[in-house]
PDB file of N, CA and C in Angstrom:
ATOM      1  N   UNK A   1     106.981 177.673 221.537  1.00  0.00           N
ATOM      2  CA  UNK A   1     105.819 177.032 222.102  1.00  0.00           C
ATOM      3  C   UNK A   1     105.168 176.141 221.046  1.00  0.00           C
ATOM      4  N   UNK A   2     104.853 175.046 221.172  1.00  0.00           N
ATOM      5  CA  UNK A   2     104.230 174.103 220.541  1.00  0.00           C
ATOM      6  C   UNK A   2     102.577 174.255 220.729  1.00  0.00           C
ATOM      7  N   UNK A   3     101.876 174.466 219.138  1.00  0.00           N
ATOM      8  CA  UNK A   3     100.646 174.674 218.669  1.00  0.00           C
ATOM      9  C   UNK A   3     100.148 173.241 219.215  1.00  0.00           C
ATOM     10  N   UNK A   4      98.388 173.089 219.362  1.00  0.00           N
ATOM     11  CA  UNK A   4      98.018 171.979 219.462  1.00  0.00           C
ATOM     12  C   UNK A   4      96.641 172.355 219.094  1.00  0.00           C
ATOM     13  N   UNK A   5      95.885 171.418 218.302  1.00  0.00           N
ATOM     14  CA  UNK A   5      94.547 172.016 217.744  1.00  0.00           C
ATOM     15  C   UNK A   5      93.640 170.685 218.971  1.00  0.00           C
ATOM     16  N   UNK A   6      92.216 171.471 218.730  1.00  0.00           N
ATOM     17  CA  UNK A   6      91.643 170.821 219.650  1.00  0.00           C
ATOM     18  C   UNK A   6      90.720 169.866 218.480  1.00  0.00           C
ATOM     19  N   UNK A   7      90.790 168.565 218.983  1.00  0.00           N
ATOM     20  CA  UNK A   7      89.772 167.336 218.197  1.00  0.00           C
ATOM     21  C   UNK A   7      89.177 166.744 219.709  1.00  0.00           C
ATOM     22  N   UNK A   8      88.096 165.689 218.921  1.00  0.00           N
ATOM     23  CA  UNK A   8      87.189 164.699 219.768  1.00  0.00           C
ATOM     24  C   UNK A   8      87.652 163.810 219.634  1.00  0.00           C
ATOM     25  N   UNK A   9      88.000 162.687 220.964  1.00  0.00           N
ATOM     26  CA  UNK A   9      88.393 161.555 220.972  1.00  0.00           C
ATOM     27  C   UNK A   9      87.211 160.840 221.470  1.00  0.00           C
ATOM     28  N   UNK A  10      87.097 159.808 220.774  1.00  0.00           N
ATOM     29  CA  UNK A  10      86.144 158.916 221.031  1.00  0.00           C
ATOM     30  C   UNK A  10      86.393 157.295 221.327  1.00  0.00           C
ATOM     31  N   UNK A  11      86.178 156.806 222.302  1.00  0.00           N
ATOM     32  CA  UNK A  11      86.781 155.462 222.608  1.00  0.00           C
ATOM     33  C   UNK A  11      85.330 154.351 222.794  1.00  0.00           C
ATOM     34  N   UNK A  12      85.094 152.740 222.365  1.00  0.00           N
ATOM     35  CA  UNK A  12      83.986 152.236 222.375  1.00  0.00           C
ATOM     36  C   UNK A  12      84.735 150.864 222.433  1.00  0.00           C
ATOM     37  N   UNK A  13      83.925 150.760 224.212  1.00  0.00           N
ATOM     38  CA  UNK A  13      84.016 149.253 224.273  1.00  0.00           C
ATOM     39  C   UNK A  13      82.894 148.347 224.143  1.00  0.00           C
ATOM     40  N   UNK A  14      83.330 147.023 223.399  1.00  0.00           N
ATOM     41  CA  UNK A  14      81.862 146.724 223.148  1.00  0.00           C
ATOM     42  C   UNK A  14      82.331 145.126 222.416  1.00  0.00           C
ATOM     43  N   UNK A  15      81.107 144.563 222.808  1.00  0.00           N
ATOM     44  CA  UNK A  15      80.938 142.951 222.198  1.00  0.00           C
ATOM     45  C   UNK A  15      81.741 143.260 221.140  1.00  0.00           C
ATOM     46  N   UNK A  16      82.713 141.796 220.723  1.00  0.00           N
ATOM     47  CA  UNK A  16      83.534 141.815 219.784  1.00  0.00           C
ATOM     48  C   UNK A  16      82.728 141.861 218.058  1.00  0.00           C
ATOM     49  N   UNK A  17      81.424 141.218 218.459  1.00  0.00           N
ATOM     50  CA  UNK A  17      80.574 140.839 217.513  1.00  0.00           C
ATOM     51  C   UNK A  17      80.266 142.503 216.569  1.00  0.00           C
ATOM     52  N   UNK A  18      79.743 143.417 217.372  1.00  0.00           N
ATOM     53  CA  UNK A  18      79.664 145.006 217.669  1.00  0.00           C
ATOM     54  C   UNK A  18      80.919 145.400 216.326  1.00  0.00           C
ATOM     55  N   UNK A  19      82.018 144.939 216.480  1.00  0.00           N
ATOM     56  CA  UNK A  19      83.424 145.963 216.557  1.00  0.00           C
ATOM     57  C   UNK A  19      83.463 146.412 214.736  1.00  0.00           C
ATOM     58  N   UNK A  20      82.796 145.413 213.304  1.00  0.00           N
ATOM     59  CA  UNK A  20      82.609 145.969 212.378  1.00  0.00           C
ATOM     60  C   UNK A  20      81.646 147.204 212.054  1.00  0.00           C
ATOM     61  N   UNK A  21      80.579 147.066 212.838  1.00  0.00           N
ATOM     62  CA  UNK A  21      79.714 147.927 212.620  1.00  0.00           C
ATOM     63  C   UNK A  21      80.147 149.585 212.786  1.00  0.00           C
ATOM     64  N   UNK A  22      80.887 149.249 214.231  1.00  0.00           N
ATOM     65  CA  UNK A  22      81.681 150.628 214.647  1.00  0.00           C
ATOM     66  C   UNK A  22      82.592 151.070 213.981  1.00  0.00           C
ATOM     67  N   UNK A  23      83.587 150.250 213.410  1.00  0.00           N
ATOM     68  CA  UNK A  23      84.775 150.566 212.240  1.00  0.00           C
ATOM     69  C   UNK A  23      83.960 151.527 211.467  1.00  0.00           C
ATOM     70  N   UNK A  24      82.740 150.813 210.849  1.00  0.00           N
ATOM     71  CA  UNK A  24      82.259 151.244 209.717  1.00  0.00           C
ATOM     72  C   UNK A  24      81.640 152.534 210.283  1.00  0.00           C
ATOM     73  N   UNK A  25      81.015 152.829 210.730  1.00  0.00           N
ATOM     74  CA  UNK A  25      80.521 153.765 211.623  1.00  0.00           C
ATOM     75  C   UNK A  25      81.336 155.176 211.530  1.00  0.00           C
ATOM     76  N   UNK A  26      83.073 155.035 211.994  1.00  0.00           N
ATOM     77  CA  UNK A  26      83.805 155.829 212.641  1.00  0.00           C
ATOM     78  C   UNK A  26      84.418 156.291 211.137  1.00  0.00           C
ATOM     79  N   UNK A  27      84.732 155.191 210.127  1.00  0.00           N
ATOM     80  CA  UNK A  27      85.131 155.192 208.739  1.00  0.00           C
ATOM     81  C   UNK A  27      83.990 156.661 208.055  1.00  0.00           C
ATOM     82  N   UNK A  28      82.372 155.564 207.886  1.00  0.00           N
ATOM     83  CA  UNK A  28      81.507 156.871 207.862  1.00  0.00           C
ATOM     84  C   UNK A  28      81.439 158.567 207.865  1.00  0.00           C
ATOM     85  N   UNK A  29      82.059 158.394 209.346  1.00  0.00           N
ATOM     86  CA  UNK A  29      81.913 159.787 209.765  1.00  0.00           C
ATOM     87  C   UNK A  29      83.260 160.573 209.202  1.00  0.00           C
ATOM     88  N   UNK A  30      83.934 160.396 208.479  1.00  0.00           N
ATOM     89  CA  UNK A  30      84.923 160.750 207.907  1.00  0.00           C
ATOM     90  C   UNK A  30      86.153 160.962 208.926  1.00  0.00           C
ATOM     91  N   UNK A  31      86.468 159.296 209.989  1.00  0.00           N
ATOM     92  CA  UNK A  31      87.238 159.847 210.494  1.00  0.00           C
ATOM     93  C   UNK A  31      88.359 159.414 209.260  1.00  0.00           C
ATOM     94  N   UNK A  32      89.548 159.883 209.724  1.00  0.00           N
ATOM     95  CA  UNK A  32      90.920 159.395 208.482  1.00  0.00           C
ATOM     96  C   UNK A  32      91.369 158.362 209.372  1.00  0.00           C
ATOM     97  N   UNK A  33      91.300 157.820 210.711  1.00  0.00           N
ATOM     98  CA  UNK A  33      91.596 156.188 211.363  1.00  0.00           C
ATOM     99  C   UNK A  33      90.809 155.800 212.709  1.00  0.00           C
ATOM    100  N   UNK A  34      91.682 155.114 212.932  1.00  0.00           N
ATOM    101  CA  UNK A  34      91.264 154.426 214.517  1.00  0.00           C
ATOM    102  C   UNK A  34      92.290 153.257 214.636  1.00  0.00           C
ATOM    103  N   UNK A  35      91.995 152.855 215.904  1.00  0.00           N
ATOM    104  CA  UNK A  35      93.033 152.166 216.685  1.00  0.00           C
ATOM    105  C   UNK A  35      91.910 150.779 216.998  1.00  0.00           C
ATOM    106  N   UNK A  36      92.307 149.682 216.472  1.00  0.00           N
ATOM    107  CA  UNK A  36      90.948 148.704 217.233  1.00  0.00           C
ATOM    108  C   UNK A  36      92.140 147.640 218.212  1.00  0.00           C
ATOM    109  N   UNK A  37      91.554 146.918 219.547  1.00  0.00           N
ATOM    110  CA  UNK A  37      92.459 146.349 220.490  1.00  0.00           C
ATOM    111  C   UNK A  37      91.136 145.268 220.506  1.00  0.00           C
ATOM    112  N   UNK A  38      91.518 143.960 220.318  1.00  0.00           N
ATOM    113  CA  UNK A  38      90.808 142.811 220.453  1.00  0.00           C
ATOM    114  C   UNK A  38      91.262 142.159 221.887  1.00  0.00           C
ATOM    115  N   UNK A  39      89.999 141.675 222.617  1.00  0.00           N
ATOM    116  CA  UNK A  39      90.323 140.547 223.772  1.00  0.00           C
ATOM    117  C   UNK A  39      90.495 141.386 225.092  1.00  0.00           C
ATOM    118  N   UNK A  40      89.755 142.876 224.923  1.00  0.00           N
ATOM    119  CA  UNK A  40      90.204 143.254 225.993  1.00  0.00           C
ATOM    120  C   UNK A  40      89.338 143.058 227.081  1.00  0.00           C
ATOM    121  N   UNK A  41      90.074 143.422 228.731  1.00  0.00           N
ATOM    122  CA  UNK A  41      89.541 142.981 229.694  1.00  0.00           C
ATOM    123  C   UNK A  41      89.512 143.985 230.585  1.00  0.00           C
ATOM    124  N   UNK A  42      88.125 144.045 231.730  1.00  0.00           N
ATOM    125  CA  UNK A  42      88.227 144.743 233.173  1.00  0.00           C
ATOM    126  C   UNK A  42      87.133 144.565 233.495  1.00  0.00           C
ATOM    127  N   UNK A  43      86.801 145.174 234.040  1.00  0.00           N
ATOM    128  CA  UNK A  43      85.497 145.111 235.242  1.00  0.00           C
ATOM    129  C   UNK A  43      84.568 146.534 235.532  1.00  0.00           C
ATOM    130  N   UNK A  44      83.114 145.885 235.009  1.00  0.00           N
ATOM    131  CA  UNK A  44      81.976 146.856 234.867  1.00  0.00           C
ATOM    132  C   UNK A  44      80.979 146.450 235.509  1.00  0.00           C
ATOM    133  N   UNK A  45      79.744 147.414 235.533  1.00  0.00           N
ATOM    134  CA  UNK A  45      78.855 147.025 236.470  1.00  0.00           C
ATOM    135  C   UNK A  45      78.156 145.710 236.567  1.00  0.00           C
ATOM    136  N   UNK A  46      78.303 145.023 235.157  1.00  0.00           N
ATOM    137  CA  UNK A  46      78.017 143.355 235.169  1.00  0.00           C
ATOM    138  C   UNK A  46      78.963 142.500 235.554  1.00  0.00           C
ATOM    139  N   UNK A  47      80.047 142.882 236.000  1.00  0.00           N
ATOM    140  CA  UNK A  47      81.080 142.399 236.984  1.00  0.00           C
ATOM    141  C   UNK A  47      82.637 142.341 235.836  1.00  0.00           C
ATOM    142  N   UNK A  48      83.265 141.151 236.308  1.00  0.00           N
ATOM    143  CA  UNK A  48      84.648 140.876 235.542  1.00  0.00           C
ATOM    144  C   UNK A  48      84.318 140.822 234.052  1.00  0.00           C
ATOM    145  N   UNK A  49      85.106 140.968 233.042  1.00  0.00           N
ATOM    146  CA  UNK A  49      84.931 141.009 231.349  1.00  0.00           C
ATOM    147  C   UNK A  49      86.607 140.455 231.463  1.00  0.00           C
ATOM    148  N   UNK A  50      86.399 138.972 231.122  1.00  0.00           N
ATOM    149  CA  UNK A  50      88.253 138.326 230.913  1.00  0.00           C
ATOM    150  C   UNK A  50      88.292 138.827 229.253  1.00  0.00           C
ATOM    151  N   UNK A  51      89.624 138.707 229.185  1.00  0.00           N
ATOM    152  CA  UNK A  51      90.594 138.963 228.226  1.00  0.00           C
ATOM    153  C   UNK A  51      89.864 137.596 226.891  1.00  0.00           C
ATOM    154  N   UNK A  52      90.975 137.789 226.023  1.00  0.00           N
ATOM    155  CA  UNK A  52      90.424 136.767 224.710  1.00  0.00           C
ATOM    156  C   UNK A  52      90.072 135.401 224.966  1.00  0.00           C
ATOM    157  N   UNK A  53      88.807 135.533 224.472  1.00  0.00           N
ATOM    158  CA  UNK A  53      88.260 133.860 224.212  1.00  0.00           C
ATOM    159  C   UNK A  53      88.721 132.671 223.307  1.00  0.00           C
ATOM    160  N   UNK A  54      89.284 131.817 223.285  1.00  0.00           N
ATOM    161  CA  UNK A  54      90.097 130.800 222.107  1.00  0.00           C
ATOM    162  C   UNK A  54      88.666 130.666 221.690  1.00  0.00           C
ATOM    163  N   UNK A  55      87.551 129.932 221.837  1.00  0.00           N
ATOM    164  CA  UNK A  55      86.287 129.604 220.620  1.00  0.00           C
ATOM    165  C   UNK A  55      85.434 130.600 221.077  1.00  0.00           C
ATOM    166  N   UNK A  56      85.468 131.451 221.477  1.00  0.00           N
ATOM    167  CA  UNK A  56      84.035 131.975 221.805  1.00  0.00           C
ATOM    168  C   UNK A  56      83.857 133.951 221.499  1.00  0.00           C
ATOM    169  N   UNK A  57      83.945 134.007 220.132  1.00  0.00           N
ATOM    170  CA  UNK A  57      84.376 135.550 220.166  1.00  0.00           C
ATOM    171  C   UNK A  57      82.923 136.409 220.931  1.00  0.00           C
ATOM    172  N   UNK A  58      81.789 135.716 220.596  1.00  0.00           N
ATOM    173  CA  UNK A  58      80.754 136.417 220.874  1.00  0.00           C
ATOM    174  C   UNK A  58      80.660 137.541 222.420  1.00  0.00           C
ATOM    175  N   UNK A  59      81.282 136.298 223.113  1.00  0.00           N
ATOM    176  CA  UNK A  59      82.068 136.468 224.350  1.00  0.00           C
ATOM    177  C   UNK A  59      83.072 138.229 225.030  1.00  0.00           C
ATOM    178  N   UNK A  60      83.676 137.885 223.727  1.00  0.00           N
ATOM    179  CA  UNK A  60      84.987 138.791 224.069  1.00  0.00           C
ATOM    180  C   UNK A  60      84.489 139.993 223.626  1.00  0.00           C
ATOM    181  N   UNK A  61      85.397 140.869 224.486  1.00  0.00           N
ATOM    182  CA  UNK A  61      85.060 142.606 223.839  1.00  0.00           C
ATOM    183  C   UNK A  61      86.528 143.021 223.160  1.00  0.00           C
ATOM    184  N   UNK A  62      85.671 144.049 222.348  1.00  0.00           N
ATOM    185  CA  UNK A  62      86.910 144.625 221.953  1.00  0.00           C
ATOM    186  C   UNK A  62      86.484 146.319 221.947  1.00  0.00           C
ATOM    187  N   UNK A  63      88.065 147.144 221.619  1.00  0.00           N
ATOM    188  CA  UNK A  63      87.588 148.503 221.869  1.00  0.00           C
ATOM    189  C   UNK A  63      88.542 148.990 220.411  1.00  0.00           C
ATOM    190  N   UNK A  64      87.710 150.143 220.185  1.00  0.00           N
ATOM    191  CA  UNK A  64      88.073 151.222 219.267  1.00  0.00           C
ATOM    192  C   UNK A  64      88.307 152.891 219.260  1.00  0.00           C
ATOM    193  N   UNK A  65      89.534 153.262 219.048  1.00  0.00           N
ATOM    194  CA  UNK A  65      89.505 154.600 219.393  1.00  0.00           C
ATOM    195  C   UNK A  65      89.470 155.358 218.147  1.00  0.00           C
ATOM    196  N   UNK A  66      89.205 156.284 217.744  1.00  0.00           N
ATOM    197  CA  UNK A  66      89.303 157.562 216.910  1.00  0.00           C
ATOM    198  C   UNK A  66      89.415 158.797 217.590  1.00  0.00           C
ATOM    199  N   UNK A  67      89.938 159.701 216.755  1.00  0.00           N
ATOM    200  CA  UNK A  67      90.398 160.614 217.008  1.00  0.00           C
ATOM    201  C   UNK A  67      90.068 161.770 215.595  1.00  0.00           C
ATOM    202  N   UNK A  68      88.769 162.593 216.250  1.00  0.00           N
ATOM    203  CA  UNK A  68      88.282 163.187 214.834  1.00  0.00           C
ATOM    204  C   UNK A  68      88.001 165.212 214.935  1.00  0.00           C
ATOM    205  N   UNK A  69      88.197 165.659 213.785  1.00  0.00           N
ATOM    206  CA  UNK A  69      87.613 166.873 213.989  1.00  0.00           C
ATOM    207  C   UNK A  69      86.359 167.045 214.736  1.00  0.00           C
ATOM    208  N   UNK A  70      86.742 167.926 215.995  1.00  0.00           N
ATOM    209  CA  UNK A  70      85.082 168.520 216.714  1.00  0.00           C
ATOM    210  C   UNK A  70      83.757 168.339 216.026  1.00  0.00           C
ATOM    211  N   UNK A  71      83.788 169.447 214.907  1.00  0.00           N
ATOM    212  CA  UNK A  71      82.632 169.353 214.354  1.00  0.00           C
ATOM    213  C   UNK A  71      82.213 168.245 213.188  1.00  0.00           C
ATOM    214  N   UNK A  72      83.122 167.013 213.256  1.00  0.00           N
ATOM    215  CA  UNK A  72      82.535 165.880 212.947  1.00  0.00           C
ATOM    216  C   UNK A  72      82.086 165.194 213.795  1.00  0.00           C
ATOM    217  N   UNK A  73      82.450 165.164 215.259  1.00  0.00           N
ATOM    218  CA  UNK A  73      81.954 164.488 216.111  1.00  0.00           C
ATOM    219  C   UNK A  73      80.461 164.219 216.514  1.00  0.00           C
ATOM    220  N   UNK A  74      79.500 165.056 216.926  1.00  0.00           N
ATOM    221  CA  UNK A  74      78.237 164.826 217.193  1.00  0.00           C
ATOM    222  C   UNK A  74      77.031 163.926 216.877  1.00  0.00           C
ATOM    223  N   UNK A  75      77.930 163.882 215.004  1.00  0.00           N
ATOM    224  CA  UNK A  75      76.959 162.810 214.572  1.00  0.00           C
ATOM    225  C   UNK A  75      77.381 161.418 214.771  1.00  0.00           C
ATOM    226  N   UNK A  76      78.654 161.072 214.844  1.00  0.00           N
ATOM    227  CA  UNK A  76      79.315 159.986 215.375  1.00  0.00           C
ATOM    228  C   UNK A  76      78.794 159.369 216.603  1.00  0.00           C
ATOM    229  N   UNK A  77      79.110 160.336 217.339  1.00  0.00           N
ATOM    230  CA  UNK A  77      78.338 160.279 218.836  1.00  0.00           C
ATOM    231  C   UNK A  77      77.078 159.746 218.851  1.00  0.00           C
ATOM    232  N   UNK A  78      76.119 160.586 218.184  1.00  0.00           N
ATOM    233  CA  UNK A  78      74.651 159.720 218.166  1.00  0.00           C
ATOM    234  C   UNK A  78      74.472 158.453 217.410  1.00  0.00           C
ATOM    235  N   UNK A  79      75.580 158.325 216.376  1.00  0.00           N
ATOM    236  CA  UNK A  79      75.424 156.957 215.468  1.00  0.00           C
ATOM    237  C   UNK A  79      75.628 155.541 216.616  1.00  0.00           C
ATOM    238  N   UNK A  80      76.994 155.753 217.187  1.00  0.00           N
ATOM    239  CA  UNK A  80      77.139 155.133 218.310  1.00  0.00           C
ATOM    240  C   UNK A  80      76.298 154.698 219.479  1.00  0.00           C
ATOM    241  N   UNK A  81      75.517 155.702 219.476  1.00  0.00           N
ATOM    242  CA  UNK A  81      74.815 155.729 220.581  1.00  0.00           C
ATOM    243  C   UNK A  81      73.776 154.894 220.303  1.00  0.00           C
ATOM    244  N   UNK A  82      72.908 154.492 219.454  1.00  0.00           N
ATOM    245  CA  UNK A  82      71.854 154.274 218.842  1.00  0.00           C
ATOM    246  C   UNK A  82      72.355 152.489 218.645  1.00  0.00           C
ATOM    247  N   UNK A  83      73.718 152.642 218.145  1.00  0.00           N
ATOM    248  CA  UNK A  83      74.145 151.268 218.187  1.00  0.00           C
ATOM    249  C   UNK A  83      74.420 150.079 219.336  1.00  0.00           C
ATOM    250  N   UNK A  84      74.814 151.220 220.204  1.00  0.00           N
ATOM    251  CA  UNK A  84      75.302 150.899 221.537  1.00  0.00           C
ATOM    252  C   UNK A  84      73.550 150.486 222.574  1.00  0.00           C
ATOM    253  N   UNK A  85      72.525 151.071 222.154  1.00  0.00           N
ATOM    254  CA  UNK A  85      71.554 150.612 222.937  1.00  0.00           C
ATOM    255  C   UNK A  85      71.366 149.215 222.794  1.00  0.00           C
ATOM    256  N   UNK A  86      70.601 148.216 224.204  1.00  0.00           N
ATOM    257  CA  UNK A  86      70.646 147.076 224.275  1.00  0.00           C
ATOM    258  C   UNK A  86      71.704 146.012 224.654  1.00  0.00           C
ATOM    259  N   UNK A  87      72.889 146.823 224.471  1.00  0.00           N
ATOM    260  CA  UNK A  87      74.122 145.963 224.384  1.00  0.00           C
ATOM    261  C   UNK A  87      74.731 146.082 225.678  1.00  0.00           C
ATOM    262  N   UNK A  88      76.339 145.246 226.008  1.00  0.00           N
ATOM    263  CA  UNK A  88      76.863 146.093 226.970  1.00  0.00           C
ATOM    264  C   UNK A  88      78.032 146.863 226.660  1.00  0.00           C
ATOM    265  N   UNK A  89      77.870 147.572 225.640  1.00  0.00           N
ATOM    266  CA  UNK A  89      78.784 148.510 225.236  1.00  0.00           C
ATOM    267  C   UNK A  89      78.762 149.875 226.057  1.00  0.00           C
ATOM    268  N   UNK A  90      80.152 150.325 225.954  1.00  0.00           N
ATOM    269  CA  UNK A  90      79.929 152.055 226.784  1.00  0.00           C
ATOM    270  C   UNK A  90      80.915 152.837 225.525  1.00  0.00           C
ATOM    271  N   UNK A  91      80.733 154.191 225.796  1.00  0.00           N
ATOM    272  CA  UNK A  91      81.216 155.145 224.897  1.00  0.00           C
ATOM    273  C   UNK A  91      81.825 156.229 225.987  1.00  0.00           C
ATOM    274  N   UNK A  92      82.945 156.526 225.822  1.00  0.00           N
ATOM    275  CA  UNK A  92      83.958 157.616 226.487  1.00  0.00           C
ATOM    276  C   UNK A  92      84.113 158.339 225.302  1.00  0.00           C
ATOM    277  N   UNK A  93      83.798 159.875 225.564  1.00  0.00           N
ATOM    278  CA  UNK A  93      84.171 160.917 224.731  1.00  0.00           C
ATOM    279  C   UNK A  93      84.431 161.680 225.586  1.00  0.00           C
ATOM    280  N   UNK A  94      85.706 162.567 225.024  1.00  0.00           N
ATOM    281  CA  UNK A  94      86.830 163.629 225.545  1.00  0.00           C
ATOM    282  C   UNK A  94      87.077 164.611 224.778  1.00  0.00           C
ATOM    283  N   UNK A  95      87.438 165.381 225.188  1.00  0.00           N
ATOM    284  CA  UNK A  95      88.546 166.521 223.907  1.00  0.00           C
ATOM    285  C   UNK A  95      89.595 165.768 224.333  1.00  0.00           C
ATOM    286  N   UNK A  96      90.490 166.389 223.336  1.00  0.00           N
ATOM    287  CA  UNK A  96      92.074 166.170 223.270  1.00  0.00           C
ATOM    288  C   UNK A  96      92.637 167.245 222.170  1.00  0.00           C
ATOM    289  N   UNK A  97      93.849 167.237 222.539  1.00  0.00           N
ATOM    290  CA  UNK A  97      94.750 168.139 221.778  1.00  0.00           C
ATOM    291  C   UNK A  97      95.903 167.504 220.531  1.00  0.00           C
ATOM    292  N   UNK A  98      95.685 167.531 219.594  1.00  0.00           N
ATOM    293  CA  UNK A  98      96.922 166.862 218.728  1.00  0.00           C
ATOM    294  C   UNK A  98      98.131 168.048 218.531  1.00  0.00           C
ATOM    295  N   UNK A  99      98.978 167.345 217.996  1.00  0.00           N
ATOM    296  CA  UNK A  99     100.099 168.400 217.168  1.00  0.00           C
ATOM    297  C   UNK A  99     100.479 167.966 215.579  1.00  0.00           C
ATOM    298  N   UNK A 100      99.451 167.621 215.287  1.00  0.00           N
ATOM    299  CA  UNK A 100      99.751 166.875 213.951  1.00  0.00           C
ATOM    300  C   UNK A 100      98.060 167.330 213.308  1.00  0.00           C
ATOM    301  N   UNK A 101      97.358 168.168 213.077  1.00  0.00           N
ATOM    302  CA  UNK A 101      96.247 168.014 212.793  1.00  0.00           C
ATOM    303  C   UNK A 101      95.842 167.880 211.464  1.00  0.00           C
ATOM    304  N   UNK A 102      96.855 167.724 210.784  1.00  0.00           N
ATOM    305  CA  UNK A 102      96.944 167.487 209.370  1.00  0.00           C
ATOM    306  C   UNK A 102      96.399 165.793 209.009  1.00  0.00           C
ATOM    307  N   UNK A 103      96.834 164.894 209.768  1.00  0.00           N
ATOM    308  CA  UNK A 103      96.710 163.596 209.969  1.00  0.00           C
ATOM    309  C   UNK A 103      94.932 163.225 210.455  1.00  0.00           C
ATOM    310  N   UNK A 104      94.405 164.147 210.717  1.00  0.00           N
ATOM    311  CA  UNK A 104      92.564 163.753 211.121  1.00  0.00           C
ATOM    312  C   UNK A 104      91.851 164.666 210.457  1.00  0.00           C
ATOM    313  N   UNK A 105      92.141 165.420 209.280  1.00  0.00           N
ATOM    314  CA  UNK A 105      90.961 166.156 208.492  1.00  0.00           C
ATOM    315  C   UNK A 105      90.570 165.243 207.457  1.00  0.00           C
TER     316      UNK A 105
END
């Protein structure tokens, strides 16, 4: 049977302008990475969000995932949160299970 430890996944979509602050943010909280995806696109309660802008980054969103020990999470969570007011950013947090937990302490 294959072990799996339980971590917090945290995912943040948000103005491209946004996307250093959050690096730094997720870096902060001692995650060990993240995943960042520029130009992404769908549809929220302010309607359609298109894909990458050629001149206009202000425009575009981008998203970031980490993947961190539980009990680092909370403060992450509120750092985010605090950042995320005003904007049209959203924050998805989950558990998840790794098999590698050596790779996020």
């Amino acid at each position: 049977m294959t072990l799996l430890t339980p971590m917090t996944r945290i995912e943040v979509v948000a103005p491209a302008t946004l996307g250093p602050e959050v690096r730094d943010l997720v870096v902060r909280a001692g995650a060990t990475g993240y995943t960042s995806i520029a130009g992404v696109s769908g549809l929220g309660h302010a309607g359609p969000h298109n894909g990458p802008h050629l001149f206009n980054e202000h425009d575009a969103l981008g998203m970031t995932i980490t993947v961190l020990p539980v009990e680092r999470a909370p403060d992450l969570i509120e750092a985010l949160r605090t950042l995320l007011i005003g904007t049209s950013g959203v924050m998805f947090v989950s558990d998840t299970q790794v098999s590698r937990p050596e790779y996020f302490r």
